[in-house]
PDB file of C-alpha atoms in Angstrom:
ATOM      1  CA  MET A  44       6.784  45.714   5.256  1.00 45.00           C
ATOM      2  CA  ILE A  45       9.532  45.095   2.547  1.00 45.00           C
ATOM      3  CA  THR A  46      10.104  41.518   4.269  1.00 46.00           C
ATOM      4  CA  LYS A  47       6.347  40.795   3.923  1.00 45.00           C
ATOM      5  CA  ILE A  48       6.277  41.946   0.320  1.00 41.00           C
ATOM      6  CA  PHE A  49       9.296  39.786  -0.460  1.00 41.00           C
ATOM      7  CA  GLY A  50       7.754  36.980   0.933  1.00 44.00           C
ATOM      8  CA  ILE A  51       4.438  37.250  -1.130  1.00 39.00           C
ATOM      9  CA  ILE A  52       6.611  37.730  -4.229  1.00 37.00           C
ATOM     10  CA  LEU A  53       8.633  34.632  -3.536  1.00 39.00           C
ATOM     11  CA  VAL A  54       5.718  32.373  -2.662  1.00 38.00           C
ATOM     12  CA  ALA A  55       4.034  33.691  -6.052  1.00 39.00           C
ATOM     13  CA  SER A  56       7.158  32.923  -7.855  1.00 40.00           C
ATOM     14  CA  MET A  57       7.311  29.563  -6.710  1.00 38.00           C
ATOM     15  CA  ALA A  58       3.676  28.749  -7.462  1.00 38.00           C
ATOM     16  CA  VAL A  59       4.226  30.114 -10.927  1.00 37.00           C
ATOM     17  CA  ALA A  60       7.335  27.886 -11.298  1.00 38.00           C
ATOM     18  CA  GLY A  61       5.354  24.842 -10.158  1.00 40.00           C
ATOM     19  CA  ILE A  62       2.679  25.574 -12.753  1.00 36.00           C
ATOM     20  CA  ALA A  63       5.577  25.941 -15.407  1.00 38.00           C
ATOM     21  CA  CYS A  64       6.938  22.536 -14.572  1.00 42.00           C
ATOM     22  CA  ILE A  65       3.390  20.881 -15.529  1.00 43.00           C
ATOM     23  CA  PRO A  66       3.285  20.192 -19.348  1.00 44.00           C
ATOM     24  CA  PHE A  67       0.487  22.084 -21.033  1.00 39.00           C
ATOM     25  CA  GLY A  68      -2.481  19.869 -21.336  1.00 55.00           C
ATOM     26  CA  SER A  69      -1.251  17.448 -18.803  1.00 81.00           C
ATOM     27  CA  ILE A  70      -3.813  15.624 -16.610  1.00 90.00           C
ATOM     28  CA  VAL A  71      -2.834  16.362 -13.005  1.00 91.00           C
ATOM     29  CA  GLY A  72      -3.358  14.069 -10.324  1.00 88.00           C
ATOM     30  CA  ARG A  73      -6.079  15.586  -7.778  1.00 90.00           C
ATOM     31  CA  GLY A  74      -7.784  14.763  -4.767  1.00 88.00           C
ATOM     32  CA  PRO A  75      -7.213  12.034  -2.072  1.00 93.00           C
ATOM     33  CA  VAL A  76      -5.194   9.012  -2.876  1.00 94.00           C
ATOM     34  CA  GLU A  77      -7.416   5.932  -2.808  1.00 96.00           C
ATOM     35  CA  THR A  78      -7.191   2.097  -3.473  1.00 98.00           C
ATOM     36  CA  ARG A  79      -9.876   0.334  -5.448  1.00 98.00           C
ATOM     37  CA  ASN A  80     -10.216  -3.193  -6.607  1.00 98.00           C
ATOM     38  CA  GLN A  81     -10.388  -3.995 -10.299  1.00 97.00           C
ATOM     39  CA  ASP A  82     -12.519  -7.125 -11.569  1.00 98.00           C
ATOM     40  CA  PHE A  83     -10.009  -9.508 -13.324  1.00 98.00           C
ATOM     41  CA  SER A  84      -9.237 -13.148 -13.313  1.00 98.00           C
ATOM     42  CA  GLY A  85      -7.669 -16.075 -15.256  1.00 98.00           C
ATOM     43  CA  PHE A  86      -4.830 -14.243 -16.436  1.00 99.00           C
ATOM     44  CA  THR A  87      -1.144 -15.768 -16.744  1.00 99.00           C
ATOM     45  CA  LYS A  88       0.313 -12.920 -18.663  1.00 99.00           C
ATOM     46  CA  ILE A  89       0.717  -9.160 -17.571  1.00 99.00           C
ATOM     47  CA  GLU A  90       1.576  -6.114 -19.817  1.00 99.00           C
ATOM     48  CA  ILE A  91       2.341  -2.851 -17.894  1.00 98.00           C
ATOM     49  CA  SER A  92       3.012   0.639 -19.269  1.00 96.00           C
ATOM     50  CA  SER A  93       2.393   4.313 -18.474  1.00 91.00           C
ATOM     51  CA  THR A  94       4.941   4.735 -15.490  1.00 94.00           C
ATOM     52  CA  PHE A  95       2.728   2.173 -13.120  1.00 96.00           C
ATOM     53  CA  LYS A  96       4.629   0.722 -10.340  1.00 98.00           C
ATOM     54  CA  VAL A  97       3.168  -2.813  -9.829  1.00 98.00           C
ATOM     55  CA  GLU A  98       3.650  -5.476  -7.290  1.00 99.00           C
ATOM     56  CA  VAL A  99       2.910  -8.982  -8.444  1.00 99.00           C
ATOM     57  CA  VAL A 100       2.529 -11.732  -5.657  1.00 98.00           C
ATOM     58  CA  ARG A 101       1.717 -15.318  -5.803  1.00 98.00           C
ATOM     59  CA  ASP A 102      -1.614 -16.244  -4.342  1.00 98.00           C
ATOM     60  CA  SER A 103      -4.076 -19.019  -4.726  1.00 98.00           C
ATOM     61  CA  GLY A 104      -6.551 -16.255  -5.892  1.00 98.00           C
ATOM     62  CA  TYR A 105      -6.582 -13.349  -8.350  1.00 99.00           C
ATOM     63  CA  SER A 106      -6.931  -9.991  -7.472  1.00 99.00           C
ATOM     64  CA  VAL A 107      -5.978  -6.519  -8.834  1.00 99.00           C
ATOM     65  CA  SER A 108      -6.085  -3.362  -6.969  1.00 99.00           C
ATOM     66  CA  VAL A 109      -4.932   0.231  -8.218  1.00 98.00           C
ATOM     67  CA  THR A 110      -3.755   3.089  -5.891  1.00 97.00           C
ATOM     68  CA  THR A 111      -3.781   6.585  -7.388  1.00 95.00           C
ATOM     69  CA  ASN A 112      -5.357   9.951  -7.225  1.00 94.00           C
ATOM     70  CA  GLU A 113      -9.166  10.141  -6.835  1.00 93.00           C
ATOM     71  CA  ASN A 114      -9.685  11.841 -10.290  1.00 92.00           C
ATOM     72  CA  ILE A 115      -7.159   9.341 -12.234  1.00 93.00           C
ATOM     73  CA  PHE A 116      -9.470   6.497 -11.821  1.00 95.00           C
ATOM     74  CA  GLY A 117     -11.328   7.699 -14.818  1.00 93.00           C
ATOM     75  CA  TYR A 118      -8.290   7.584 -16.961  1.00 94.00           C
ATOM     76  CA  LEU A 119      -7.334   4.087 -16.332  1.00 95.00           C
ATOM     77  CA  ASP A 120      -7.220   1.588 -19.225  1.00 96.00           C
ATOM     78  CA  PHE A 121      -7.226  -1.896 -17.835  1.00 97.00           C
ATOM     79  CA  SER A 122      -8.348  -4.683 -20.190  1.00 98.00           C
ATOM     80  CA  GLN A 123      -7.907  -8.333 -20.624  1.00 98.00           C
ATOM     81  CA  GLU A 124      -7.496 -10.225 -23.724  1.00 98.00           C
ATOM     82  CA  GLY A 125      -7.527 -13.970 -23.277  1.00 98.00           C
ATOM     83  CA  ASP A 126      -5.035 -14.835 -20.530  1.00 98.00           C
ATOM     84  CA  THR A 127      -3.381 -11.464 -20.852  1.00 99.00           C
ATOM     85  CA  LEU A 128      -4.055  -8.523 -18.388  1.00 99.00           C
ATOM     86  CA  LYS A 129      -2.970  -5.125 -19.583  1.00 98.00           C
ATOM     87  CA  ILE A 130      -2.489  -2.026 -17.318  1.00 97.00           C
ATOM     88  CA  LYS A 131      -1.823   1.315 -18.497  1.00 96.00           C
ATOM     89  CA  LEU A 132      -3.511   4.660 -18.649  1.00 93.00           C
ATOM     90  CA  LYS A 133      -5.663   6.274 -21.855  1.00 92.00           C
ATOM     91  CA  ASP A 134      -3.526   8.079 -23.952  1.00 87.00           C
ATOM     92  CA  GLY A 135      -2.443  11.472 -23.036  1.00 83.00           C
ATOM     93  CA  SER A 136       0.062  13.473 -20.769  1.00 79.00           C
ATOM     94  CA  TYR A 137      -0.088  12.849 -16.805  1.00 83.00           C
ATOM     95  CA  THR A 138       1.302  14.413 -13.798  1.00 82.00           C
ATOM     96  CA  VAL A 139       0.204  11.941 -11.114  1.00 81.00           C
ATOM     97  CA  ALA A 140       1.306  11.755  -7.418  1.00 69.00           C
ATOM     98  CA  SER A 141       0.640   7.901  -7.135  1.00 79.00           C
ATOM     99  CA  LEU A 142       0.221   5.506  -9.608  1.00 94.00           C
ATOM    100  CA  LYS A 143       0.562   2.022  -8.162  1.00 97.00           C
ATOM    101  CA  ALA A 144      -1.048  -1.553  -8.646  1.00 98.00           C
ATOM    102  CA  ARG A 145      -1.079  -4.697  -6.704  1.00 99.00           C
ATOM    103  CA  ILE A 146      -1.874  -8.158  -8.466  1.00 99.00           C
ATOM    104  CA  THR A 147      -2.037 -11.726  -7.171  1.00 99.00           C
ATOM    105  CA  ALA A 148      -2.314 -14.773  -9.156  1.00 99.00           C
ATOM    106  CA  PRO A 149      -1.476 -18.471  -8.899  1.00 98.00           C
ATOM    107  CA  GLU A 150       0.827 -18.541 -11.735  1.00 98.00           C
ATOM    108  CA  ILE A 151       2.571 -16.055 -14.194  1.00 98.00           C
ATOM    109  CA  ALA A 152       3.970 -17.285 -17.620  1.00 99.00           C
ATOM    110  CA  SER A 153       4.998 -13.724 -18.924  1.00 99.00           C
ATOM    111  CA  LEU A 154       5.580 -10.245 -17.404  1.00 99.00           C
ATOM    112  CA  GLN A 155       6.189  -7.251 -19.743  1.00 99.00           C
ATOM    113  CA  VAL A 156       7.034  -3.733 -18.608  1.00 99.00           C
ATOM    114  CA  SER A 157       7.456  -0.607 -20.750  1.00 98.00           C
ATOM    115  CA  GLY A 158       7.065   3.182 -20.673  1.00 95.00           C
ATOM    116  CA  ALA A 159       9.263   3.823 -17.600  1.00 96.00           C
ATOM    117  CA  SER A 160       7.181   1.361 -15.512  1.00 97.00           C
ATOM    118  CA  SER A 161       8.599  -0.908 -12.708  1.00 98.00           C
ATOM    119  CA  ALA A 162       7.257  -4.360 -11.460  1.00 99.00           C
ATOM    120  CA  SER A 163       8.322  -6.915  -8.639  1.00 99.00           C
ATOM    121  CA  LEU A 164       7.502 -10.436  -9.038  1.00 99.00           C
ATOM    122  CA  SER A 165       7.681 -12.539  -5.648  1.00 98.00           C
ATOM    123  CA  GLY A 166       6.720 -15.973  -4.513  1.00 97.00           C
ATOM    124  CA  PHE A 167       6.219 -17.801  -7.737  1.00 98.00           C
ATOM    125  CA  THR A 168       7.648 -21.438  -7.618  1.00 97.00           C
ATOM    126  CA  SER A 169       6.881 -23.794 -10.588  1.00 96.00           C
ATOM    127  CA  ASN A 170       8.438 -25.782 -13.493  1.00 97.00           C
ATOM    128  CA  ALA A 171       6.696 -23.821 -16.236  1.00 98.00           C
ATOM    129  CA  ASN A 172       8.548 -21.476 -18.396  1.00 99.00           C
ATOM    130  CA  LEU A 173       8.744 -17.893 -17.950  1.00 99.00           C
ATOM    131  CA  LYS A 174       9.134 -14.695 -20.316  1.00 99.00           C
ATOM    132  CA  LEU A 175      10.285 -11.272 -18.959  1.00 99.00           C
ATOM    133  CA  VAL A 176      10.534  -8.226 -21.065  1.00 99.00           C
ATOM    134  CA  ALA A 177      11.543  -4.778 -19.955  1.00 99.00           C
ATOM    135  CA  SER A 178      11.783  -1.805 -22.469  1.00 99.00           C
ATOM    136  CA  GLY A 179      11.929   1.946 -22.141  1.00 98.00           C
ATOM    137  CA  ALA A 180      13.485   2.726 -19.052  1.00 98.00           C
ATOM    138  CA  SER A 181      11.590   0.285 -17.173  1.00 99.00           C
ATOM    139  CA  SER A 182      12.849  -2.512 -14.354  1.00 99.00           C
ATOM    140  CA  ILE A 183      11.722  -5.821 -13.038  1.00 99.00           C
ATOM    141  CA  GLU A 184      12.821  -7.156  -9.619  1.00 99.00           C
ATOM    142  CA  LEU A 185      12.683 -10.745  -8.977  1.00 99.00           C
ATOM    143  CA  ASP A 186      12.223 -12.206  -5.386  1.00 98.00           C
ATOM    144  CA  SER A 187      13.149 -15.887  -5.170  1.00 91.00           C
ATOM    145  CA  ILE A 188      11.613 -16.930  -8.385  1.00 98.00           C
ATOM    146  CA  LYS A 189      11.614 -20.542  -9.475  1.00 98.00           C
ATOM    147  CA  CYS A 190      10.718 -21.545 -13.057  1.00 99.00           C
ATOM    148  CA  GLY A 191      11.415 -23.658 -15.920  1.00 99.00           C
ATOM    149  CA  ASP A 192      13.288 -22.155 -18.989  1.00 99.00           C
ATOM    150  CA  LEU A 193      13.746 -18.345 -18.858  1.00 99.00           C
ATOM    151  CA  ASP A 194      13.283 -16.035 -21.770  1.00 99.00           C
ATOM    152  CA  ALA A 195      14.466 -12.558 -20.786  1.00 99.00           C
ATOM    153  CA  ASN A 196      14.765  -9.159 -23.099  1.00 99.00           C
ATOM    154  CA  VAL A 197      15.950  -5.920 -21.747  1.00 99.00           C
ATOM    155  CA  SER A 198      16.230  -3.019 -23.829  1.00 99.00           C
ATOM    156  CA  GLY A 199      16.308   0.780 -23.886  1.00 99.00           C
ATOM    157  CA  ALA A 200      18.031   1.517 -20.509  1.00 99.00           C
ATOM    158  CA  SER A 201      16.236  -0.988 -18.675  1.00 99.00           C
ATOM    159  CA  LYS A 202      17.081  -3.476 -15.915  1.00 99.00           C
ATOM    160  CA  ILE A 203      16.120  -6.930 -14.505  1.00 99.00           C
ATOM    161  CA  LYS A 204      17.693  -7.748 -11.029  1.00 99.00           C
ATOM    162  CA  GLY A 205      16.992 -10.105  -8.142  1.00 98.00           C
ATOM    163  CA  SER A 206      17.359 -13.922  -7.398  1.00 98.00           C
ATOM    164  CA  MET A 207      15.870 -16.884  -9.240  1.00 98.00           C
ATOM    165  CA  GLU A 208      16.382 -20.537 -10.020  1.00 98.00           C
ATOM    166  CA  THR A 209      15.883 -21.622 -13.626  1.00 98.00           C
ATOM    167  CA  GLY A 210      16.124 -24.228 -16.359  1.00 99.00           C
ATOM    168  CA  ASN A 211      17.852 -22.888 -19.284  1.00 99.00           C
ATOM    169  CA  ALA A 212      18.095 -19.101 -19.245  1.00 99.00           C
ATOM    170  CA  THR A 213      18.444 -16.835 -22.210  1.00 99.00           C
ATOM    171  CA  PHE A 214      19.102 -12.990 -21.766  1.00 99.00           C
ATOM    172  CA  LEU A 215      19.054 -10.668 -24.692  1.00 99.00           C
ATOM    173  CA  VAL A 216      20.299  -7.109 -23.316  1.00 99.00           C
ATOM    174  CA  SER A 217      20.675  -4.111 -25.428  1.00 99.00           C
ATOM    175  CA  GLY A 218      20.658  -0.242 -25.338  1.00 99.00           C
ATOM    176  CA  ALA A 219      22.627   0.429 -22.120  1.00 99.00           C
ATOM    177  CA  SER A 220      20.476  -1.863 -20.123  1.00 99.00           C
ATOM    178  CA  ASN A 221      21.380  -4.123 -17.132  1.00 99.00           C
ATOM    179  CA  VAL A 222      20.687  -7.730 -15.967  1.00 99.00           C
ATOM    180  CA  SER A 223      21.965  -8.407 -12.332  1.00 99.00           C
ATOM    181  CA  LEU A 224      20.988 -11.760 -10.951  1.00 98.00           C
ATOM    182  CA  SER A 225      21.830 -14.268  -8.095  1.00 98.00           C
ATOM    183  CA  GLY A 226      20.696 -18.083  -7.931  1.00 98.00           C
ATOM    184  CA  GLN A 227      21.397 -20.789 -10.337  1.00 98.00           C
ATOM    185  CA  GLY A 228      20.278 -22.123 -13.892  1.00 98.00           C
ATOM    186  CA  ARG A 229      21.254 -24.785 -16.197  1.00 98.00           C
ATOM    187  CA  ASP A 230      22.479 -23.662 -19.592  1.00 99.00           C
ATOM    188  CA  LEU A 231      22.995 -20.059 -19.848  1.00 99.00           C
ATOM    189  CA  LYS A 232      23.074 -17.798 -22.904  1.00 99.00           C
ATOM    190  CA  VAL A 233      23.460 -14.030 -22.725  1.00 99.00           C
ATOM    191  CA  THR A 234      23.992 -11.509 -25.284  1.00 99.00           C
ATOM    192  CA  CYS A 235      24.709  -7.797 -24.641  1.00 99.00           C
ATOM    193  CA  SER A 236      25.108  -4.909 -26.743  1.00 99.00           C
ATOM    194  CA  GLY A 237      25.008  -1.139 -26.921  1.00 99.00           C
ATOM    195  CA  ALA A 238      27.003  -0.277 -23.616  1.00 99.00           C
ATOM    196  CA  SER A 239      24.970  -2.990 -21.745  1.00 99.00           C
ATOM    197  CA  ARG A 240      25.828  -5.112 -18.679  1.00 99.00           C
ATOM    198  CA  GLY A 241      25.361  -8.682 -17.741  1.00 99.00           C
ATOM    199  CA  SER A 242      26.243  -9.131 -14.019  1.00 99.00           C
ATOM    200  CA  LEU A 243      25.785 -12.912 -13.393  1.00 99.00           C
ATOM    201  CA  LYS A 244      28.589 -13.657 -11.242  1.00 98.00           C
ATOM    202  CA  GLU A 245      26.279 -14.807  -8.432  1.00 98.00           C
ATOM    203  CA  PHE A 246      24.176 -16.803 -10.946  1.00 99.00           C
ATOM    204  CA  ALA A 247      25.590 -20.298 -11.183  1.00 98.00           C
ATOM    205  CA  SER A 248      25.343 -22.124 -14.591  1.00 98.00           C
ATOM    206  CA  THR A 249      26.255 -25.569 -15.814  1.00 98.00           C
ATOM    207  CA  ASN A 250      27.316 -24.239 -19.320  1.00 98.00           C
ATOM    208  CA  ALA A 251      27.277 -20.560 -20.691  1.00 99.00           C
ATOM    209  CA  LYS A 252      27.470 -18.849 -24.072  1.00 99.00           C
ATOM    210  CA  VAL A 253      28.293 -15.202 -23.850  1.00 99.00           C
ATOM    211  CA  SER A 254      28.249 -12.704 -26.816  1.00 99.00           C
ATOM    212  CA  PHE A 255      29.119  -9.003 -26.111  1.00 99.00           C
ATOM    213  CA  SER A 256      29.552  -6.097 -28.355  1.00 99.00           C
ATOM    214  CA  GLY A 257      29.478  -2.406 -28.367  1.00 99.00           C
ATOM    215  CA  ALA A 258      31.495  -1.765 -25.165  1.00 99.00           C
ATOM    216  CA  SER A 259      29.403  -4.161 -23.116  1.00 99.00           C
ATOM    217  CA  ASN A 260      30.810  -5.938 -20.102  1.00 99.00           C
ATOM    218  CA  GLY A 261      29.843  -8.551 -17.294  1.00 99.00           C
ATOM    219  CA  ASP A 262      30.758 -11.633 -15.447  1.00 99.00           C
ATOM    220  CA  VAL A 263      29.369 -15.163 -15.529  1.00 99.00           C
ATOM    221  CA  SER A 264      29.931 -18.279 -13.222  1.00 98.00           C
ATOM    222  CA  THR A 265      29.773 -21.546 -15.027  1.00 98.00           C
ATOM    223  CA  SER A 266      30.971 -25.134 -13.850  1.00 97.00           C
ATOM    224  CA  GLY A 267      31.064 -26.516 -17.515  1.00 98.00           C
ATOM    225  CA  ARG A 268      31.667 -25.327 -21.133  1.00 98.00           C
ATOM    226  CA  LEU A 269      31.960 -21.519 -21.743  1.00 99.00           C
ATOM    227  CA  ASP A 270      31.803 -20.248 -25.152  1.00 99.00           C
ATOM    228  CA  VAL A 271      32.638 -16.547 -25.721  1.00 99.00           C
ATOM    229  CA  THR A 272      32.547 -13.917 -28.419  1.00 99.00           C
ATOM    230  CA  LEU A 273      33.526 -10.308 -27.559  1.00 99.00           C
ATOM    231  CA  SER A 274      34.085  -7.333 -29.775  1.00 99.00           C
ATOM    232  CA  GLY A 275      33.928  -3.659 -29.757  1.00 99.00           C
ATOM    233  CA  ALA A 276      35.913  -2.870 -26.526  1.00 99.00           C
ATOM    234  CA  SER A 277      33.584  -5.326 -24.582  1.00 99.00           C
ATOM    235  CA  SER A 278      34.933  -7.277 -21.572  1.00 99.00           C
ATOM    236  CA  LEU A 279      33.869 -10.525 -19.569  1.00 99.00           C
ATOM    237  CA  LYS A 280      35.271 -11.968 -16.344  1.00 99.00           C
ATOM    238  CA  TYR A 281      34.259 -15.672 -15.633  1.00 98.00           C
ATOM    239  CA  TYR A 282      34.052 -17.617 -12.459  1.00 98.00           C
ATOM    240  CA  GLY A 283      33.945 -21.155 -11.519  1.00 97.00           C
ATOM    241  CA  ASN A 284      35.635 -24.225 -12.883  1.00 95.00           C
ATOM    242  CA  ALA A 285      34.728 -23.440 -16.609  1.00 96.00           C
ATOM    243  CA  THR A 286      36.366 -25.159 -19.554  1.00 97.00           C
ATOM    244  CA  LEU A 287      36.775 -22.644 -22.352  1.00 98.00           C
ATOM    245  CA  GLY A 288      35.073 -23.768 -25.747  1.00 98.00           C
ATOM    246  CA  ASP A 289      34.743 -21.508 -28.867  1.00 98.00           C
ATOM    247  CA  VAL A 290      36.482 -18.269 -28.028  1.00 98.00           C
ATOM    248  CA  ASN A 291      36.730 -15.189 -30.433  1.00 99.00           C
ATOM    249  CA  VAL A 292      37.982 -11.863 -28.732  1.00 99.00           C
ATOM    250  CA  THR A 293      38.521  -8.970 -31.036  1.00 98.00           C
ATOM    251  CA  GLY A 294      38.279  -4.939 -31.054  1.00 97.00           C
ATOM    252  CA  ALA A 295      40.260  -4.334 -27.984  1.00 98.00           C
ATOM    253  CA  SER A 296      38.075  -6.530 -25.966  1.00 99.00           C
ATOM    254  CA  SER A 297      39.233  -8.666 -23.024  1.00 98.00           C
ATOM    255  CA  LEU A 298      38.279 -11.885 -21.437  1.00 98.00           C
ATOM    256  CA  ASN A 299      39.597 -12.691 -17.957  1.00 98.00           C
ATOM    257  CA  LYS A 300      39.132 -15.357 -15.355  1.00 97.00           C
ATOM    258  CA  GLY A 301      37.939 -14.097 -11.793  1.00 93.00           C
TER     259      GLY A 301
END
């Protein structure tokens, strides 16, 4: 009898604890998880927020599908402004078991993720320029991407990783963020600040210009000229047959050949 009563109390306590973990006023995902198609086309830019997990795949046609709890579909806030597709939830607090999307398109010129969202980009090969932005503890994963010039901005404990082939590549990394890439590009420019990391040893470049500050660190691989500015206890290790150009190392920072 005592064991039975204890069991009832334990179950009740767990239920109360579970309820307590849900923020007051939070919209909770309920009902079965479903996948539904959304009607959008003609976009080349994508903006993602609201903790979505999105897969973006190259295809000859356009498609957008969402997988989430049945009652959450009424809270989706998807829109298209010109060539920009925006994916998010309506303003509010949510506790959702599943919040995923899958997108196909022939070409992508820009991908932005924010608000603890994540996206993967795969199959895109072209000579067009590409812009990537990850902020607010978000991430982008790249799978064998080929593009023209690349402009990437990573901030707020976010990350970009994967493999790609680019023209000139520019990375601006801040706020304890991380870039980790393999592949190759022409001229590389990477700026890291605020305890960020640029892991580009496996990304072969023709020339490189590196600026690290605020206890940032990383590595690069280049066969041409390497210009370096390091400050605030930052460090860089370089690989390849680089010829050092302008070098400015201060504040307990270090530059070493790998």
